[in-house]
Amino acid sequence: MTKENMAESSPFAEHPMVKLIPNGPEISPLGVGTWSWGDSLFWQYGKGYGANEVQQAFEASLAAGVTFFDTAEVYGFGKSEELLGQFIQQSASPVVVATKYFPLPWRFSAQAVADALTASLKRLQLPTVALYQIHWPFDFLLGQKSLLNALADEVKQGRIQSIGVSNYSASQMHKAHSYLAERGIPLAVNQVQYSLLHRQIESNGVFSAAKDLGVTILAYSPLAQGLVTGKYTVATYQPPTGARRIDPRFSKEGLRKIEPVIAVLKDVGQRYDKTPAQVALNWLIGQGNVVPIPGAKNAQQAQQNAGALGWTMTLEEREKISGVSAPWL
């Protein structure tokens, strides 16, 4: 098969669906992160884009075969879940949803966990969710074992199909895995920051632990908040806005440091008629056991993200990208 044919093939010809747990839900090899949907605190929801634009992103994703959407109760203080629920109700296409529970200090009982899930399901307008994740590895008064047991109870009741964690270290993953194993339930995912400019999970044990435990890595900020797209350059520098304003990588010096990475992504992309963003996402998928969940605020971004699927770069190209991004290990 030629490179041209690979680029035009089915999105799943090179990248099959990912099974979260045995006999459990399957997700597309690329998902959509919906932090920006309804969020005006860190993002510019309601200014540069709104409900119409994110609905178009939703529809464009489905049209491209990307059916997995990740949200959380804290995104837009529930607005992200509400929007996703509305879009699902208006769509005839199958959609797989993941959301997240935030372990607030005053949530110190199993009933509080159940109530949070009930509220999320109500906003999503769903009777069950494919994946329910603990947003951060906080303990407070409830404790990890009690929290995971509460989630295991929800699996038994059918309101959760699989359990995941987010931002957990390797040792915290192992503990969560062992607690769930006592209930006969596998740990499905660990959602962590992972991109060419944030590769720490390869050096801190998280990536290897996930492979050992059969846990899928959901990679959030897989485009480093747009840094690897090539959109932000020293030549066209403007002070960042929104969530990017607190990230030193968006400074002039930060942008200068990533220029070699962008150059390689452009070089590889030219061979496949792909953008730097699509190459960066494809590299992540090719790591194995990784499902990137880039954000999409409009149809154009959703379509661009989906262009990461359906083709495979050579081992030499992968190694070249790995080498130039090694400073971020």
Tab-separated table of C-alpha atoms in Angstrom, residues 104-273:
chain	number	residue	atom	x	y	z
A	104	LEU	CA	-13.879	17.128	46.976
A	105	PRO	CA	-12.963	17.223	50.702
A	106	TRP	CA	-16.567	17.128	51.881
A	107	ARG	CA	-17.373	14.045	49.829
A	108	PHE	CA	-16.514	11.549	52.553
A	109	SER	CA	-19.113	8.806	52.060
A	110	ALA	CA	-20.131	6.270	49.452
A	111	GLN	CA	-23.463	8.071	49.213
A	112	ALA	CA	-21.664	11.251	48.124
A	113	VAL	CA	-20.035	9.292	45.312
A	114	ALA	CA	-23.395	7.881	44.254
A	115	ASP	CA	-24.969	11.343	44.354
A	116	ALA	CA	-22.202	12.814	42.175
A	117	LEU	CA	-22.685	10.049	39.616
A	118	THR	CA	-26.448	10.577	39.664
A	119	ALA	CA	-25.945	14.277	38.940
A	120	SER	CA	-23.544	13.552	36.069
A	121	LEU	CA	-25.892	10.998	34.505
A	122	LYS	CA	-28.747	13.497	34.766
A	123	ARG	CA	-26.748	16.183	32.962
A	124	LEU	CA	-25.623	13.660	30.338
A	125	GLN	CA	-29.199	12.308	30.024
A	126	LEU	CA	-27.818	8.774	30.176
A	127	PRO	CA	-28.717	5.750	32.339
A	128	THR	CA	-25.108	4.518	32.358
A	129	VAL	CA	-21.663	5.794	31.456
A	130	ALA	CA	-19.014	3.737	29.666
A	131	LEU	CA	-16.157	5.045	31.803
A	132	TYR	CA	-16.157	6.840	35.163
A	133	GLN	CA	-12.821	8.202	36.364
A	134	ILE	CA	-11.457	9.635	39.620
A	135	HIS	CA	-10.212	13.042	38.505
A	136	TRP	CA	-7.301	13.365	40.958
A	137	PRO	CA	-5.697	10.947	43.453
A	138	PHE	CA	-6.933	12.787	46.522
A	139	ASP	CA	-7.793	10.874	49.706
A	140	PHE	CA	-9.246	13.262	52.280
A	141	LEU	CA	-11.623	11.488	54.668
A	142	LEU	CA	-13.053	8.895	52.304
A	143	GLY	CA	-9.794	7.184	51.321
A	144	GLN	CA	-8.896	5.494	48.052
A	145	LYS	CA	-10.116	2.027	48.940
A	146	SER	CA	-13.525	3.270	50.065
A	147	LEU	CA	-13.817	5.451	46.974
A	148	LEU	CA	-12.943	2.624	44.607
A	149	ASN	CA	-15.309	0.271	46.442
A	150	ALA	CA	-18.084	2.823	45.993
A	151	LEU	CA	-17.358	2.893	42.267
A	152	ALA	CA	-17.223	-0.909	42.175
A	153	ASP	CA	-20.708	-0.939	43.702
A	154	GLU	CA	-21.886	1.256	40.825
A	155	VAL	CA	-20.402	-1.177	38.313
A	156	LYS	CA	-22.385	-3.982	39.933
A	157	GLN	CA	-25.529	-1.816	39.696
A	158	GLY	CA	-24.875	-1.082	36.023
A	159	ARG	CA	-24.533	2.685	36.216
A	160	ILE	CA	-20.803	2.469	35.348
A	161	GLN	CA	-19.407	0.095	32.737
A	162	SER	CA	-15.731	0.593	33.600
A	163	ILE	CA	-13.616	2.452	36.147
A	164	GLY	CA	-10.634	4.687	35.487
A	165	VAL	CA	-8.344	7.080	37.297
A	166	SER	CA	-6.694	10.318	36.252
A	167	ASN	CA	-3.375	11.938	37.150
A	168	TYR	CA	-2.299	8.874	39.174
A	169	SER	CA	1.350	7.959	39.673
A	170	ALA	CA	2.629	4.456	38.986
A	171	SER	CA	2.346	3.430	42.654
A	172	GLN	CA	-1.130	4.961	42.950
A	173	MET	CA	-2.201	3.041	39.828
A	174	HIS	CA	-0.952	-0.211	41.331
A	175	LYS	CA	-2.917	0.423	44.540
A	176	ALA	CA	-6.097	1.308	42.648
A	177	HIS	CA	-5.667	-1.784	40.483
A	178	SER	CA	-5.257	-4.019	43.544
A	179	TYR	CA	-8.299	-2.542	45.334
A	180	LEU	CA	-10.487	-3.122	42.286
A	181	ALA	CA	-9.049	-6.595	41.753
A	182	GLU	CA	-10.417	-7.535	45.188
A	183	ARG	CA	-13.858	-6.841	43.711
A	184	GLY	CA	-13.108	-8.684	40.476
A	185	ILE	CA	-13.053	-5.472	38.461
A	186	PRO	CA	-10.178	-4.337	36.204
A	187	LEU	CA	-8.785	-0.818	36.179
A	188	ALA	CA	-9.542	0.504	32.694
A	189	VAL	CA	-7.568	3.726	32.218
A	190	ASN	CA	-5.273	6.328	33.684
A	191	GLN	CA	-5.887	9.718	32.105
A	192	VAL	CA	-2.684	11.769	32.190
A	193	GLN	CA	-1.030	14.616	30.377
A	194	TYR	CA	0.981	13.184	27.493
A	195	SER	CA	2.344	14.880	24.408
A	196	LEU	CA	5.618	15.304	22.562
A	197	LEU	CA	6.309	18.229	24.881
A	198	HIS	CA	5.273	16.373	28.046
A	199	ARG	CA	6.675	12.841	27.951
A	200	GLN	CA	7.309	12.360	31.672
A	201	ILE	CA	5.080	9.282	31.891
A	202	GLU	CA	7.748	7.441	29.888
A	203	SER	CA	10.377	8.160	32.552
A	204	ASN	CA	8.379	8.157	35.822
A	205	GLY	CA	7.015	4.619	35.560
A	206	VAL	CA	3.409	5.440	34.640
A	207	PHE	CA	3.658	4.267	31.028
A	208	SER	CA	5.349	0.962	31.866
A	209	ALA	CA	2.981	0.325	34.789
A	210	ALA	CA	-0.016	0.885	32.507
A	211	LYS	CA	1.314	-1.673	30.039
A	212	ASP	CA	2.026	-4.183	32.816
A	213	LEU	CA	-1.478	-3.773	34.267
A	214	GLY	CA	-3.318	-3.690	30.936
A	215	VAL	CA	-4.442	-0.119	31.583
A	216	THR	CA	-5.078	2.245	28.669
A	217	ILE	CA	-3.478	5.674	28.791
A	218	LEU	CA	-5.896	8.470	27.906
A	219	ALA	CA	-3.614	11.304	26.822
A	220	TYR	CA	-4.994	14.741	27.632
A	221	SER	CA	-3.409	17.901	26.185
A	222	PRO	CA	-1.894	15.667	23.451
A	223	LEU	CA	-1.205	18.741	21.327
A	224	ALA	CA	0.355	20.606	24.277
A	225	GLN	CA	-2.532	23.097	24.155
A	226	GLY	CA	-1.736	23.792	20.506
A	227	LEU	CA	2.049	24.181	20.802
A	228	VAL	CA	2.828	21.277	18.454
A	229	THR	CA	0.433	22.520	15.769
A	230	GLY	CA	2.948	25.078	14.530
A	231	LYS	CA	0.421	27.858	15.074
A	232	TYR	CA	2.513	29.571	17.738
A	233	THR	CA	5.904	30.864	16.582
A	234	VAL	CA	8.503	33.383	17.693
A	235	ALA	CA	7.990	35.322	14.452
A	236	THR	CA	4.262	35.753	15.067
A	237	TYR	CA	4.467	35.998	18.855
A	238	GLN	CA	1.538	37.449	20.770
A	239	PRO	CA	0.934	37.213	24.530
A	240	PRO	CA	-1.171	34.076	25.186
A	241	THR	CA	-4.720	34.188	26.526
A	242	GLY	CA	-6.921	31.795	28.496
A	243	ALA	CA	-5.318	28.719	30.042
A	244	ARG	CA	-2.181	29.281	27.957
A	245	ARG	CA	-1.328	32.498	29.776
A	246	ILE	CA	0.040	30.544	32.766
A	247	ASP	CA	2.161	28.179	30.639
A	248	PRO	CA	5.808	29.326	30.252
A	249	ARG	CA	6.116	27.233	27.103
A	250	PHE	CA	4.103	29.940	25.314
A	251	SER	CA	6.750	32.575	26.052
A	252	LYS	CA	9.127	33.608	23.269
A	253	GLU	CA	11.896	31.547	24.812
A	254	GLY	CA	9.576	28.578	25.175
A	255	LEU	CA	8.532	28.800	21.540
A	256	ARG	CA	12.164	29.028	20.462
A	257	LYS	CA	12.945	25.777	22.284
A	258	ILE	CA	10.286	23.803	20.423
A	259	GLU	CA	11.238	24.967	16.926
A	260	PRO	CA	13.248	21.764	16.196
A	261	VAL	CA	10.219	19.629	17.116
A	262	ILE	CA	7.907	21.604	14.838
A	263	ALA	CA	10.431	21.364	11.996
A	264	VAL	CA	10.508	17.550	12.194
A	265	LEU	CA	6.707	17.317	12.437
A	266	LYS	CA	6.381	19.467	9.323
A	267	ASP	CA	8.982	17.391	7.489
A	268	VAL	CA	7.226	14.090	8.274
A	269	GLY	CA	3.820	15.623	7.586
A	270	GLN	CA	4.812	16.721	4.087
A	271	ARG	CA	5.447	13.104	3.125
A	272	TYR	CA	1.877	12.124	4.044
A	273	ASP	CA	0.080	15.397	3.346
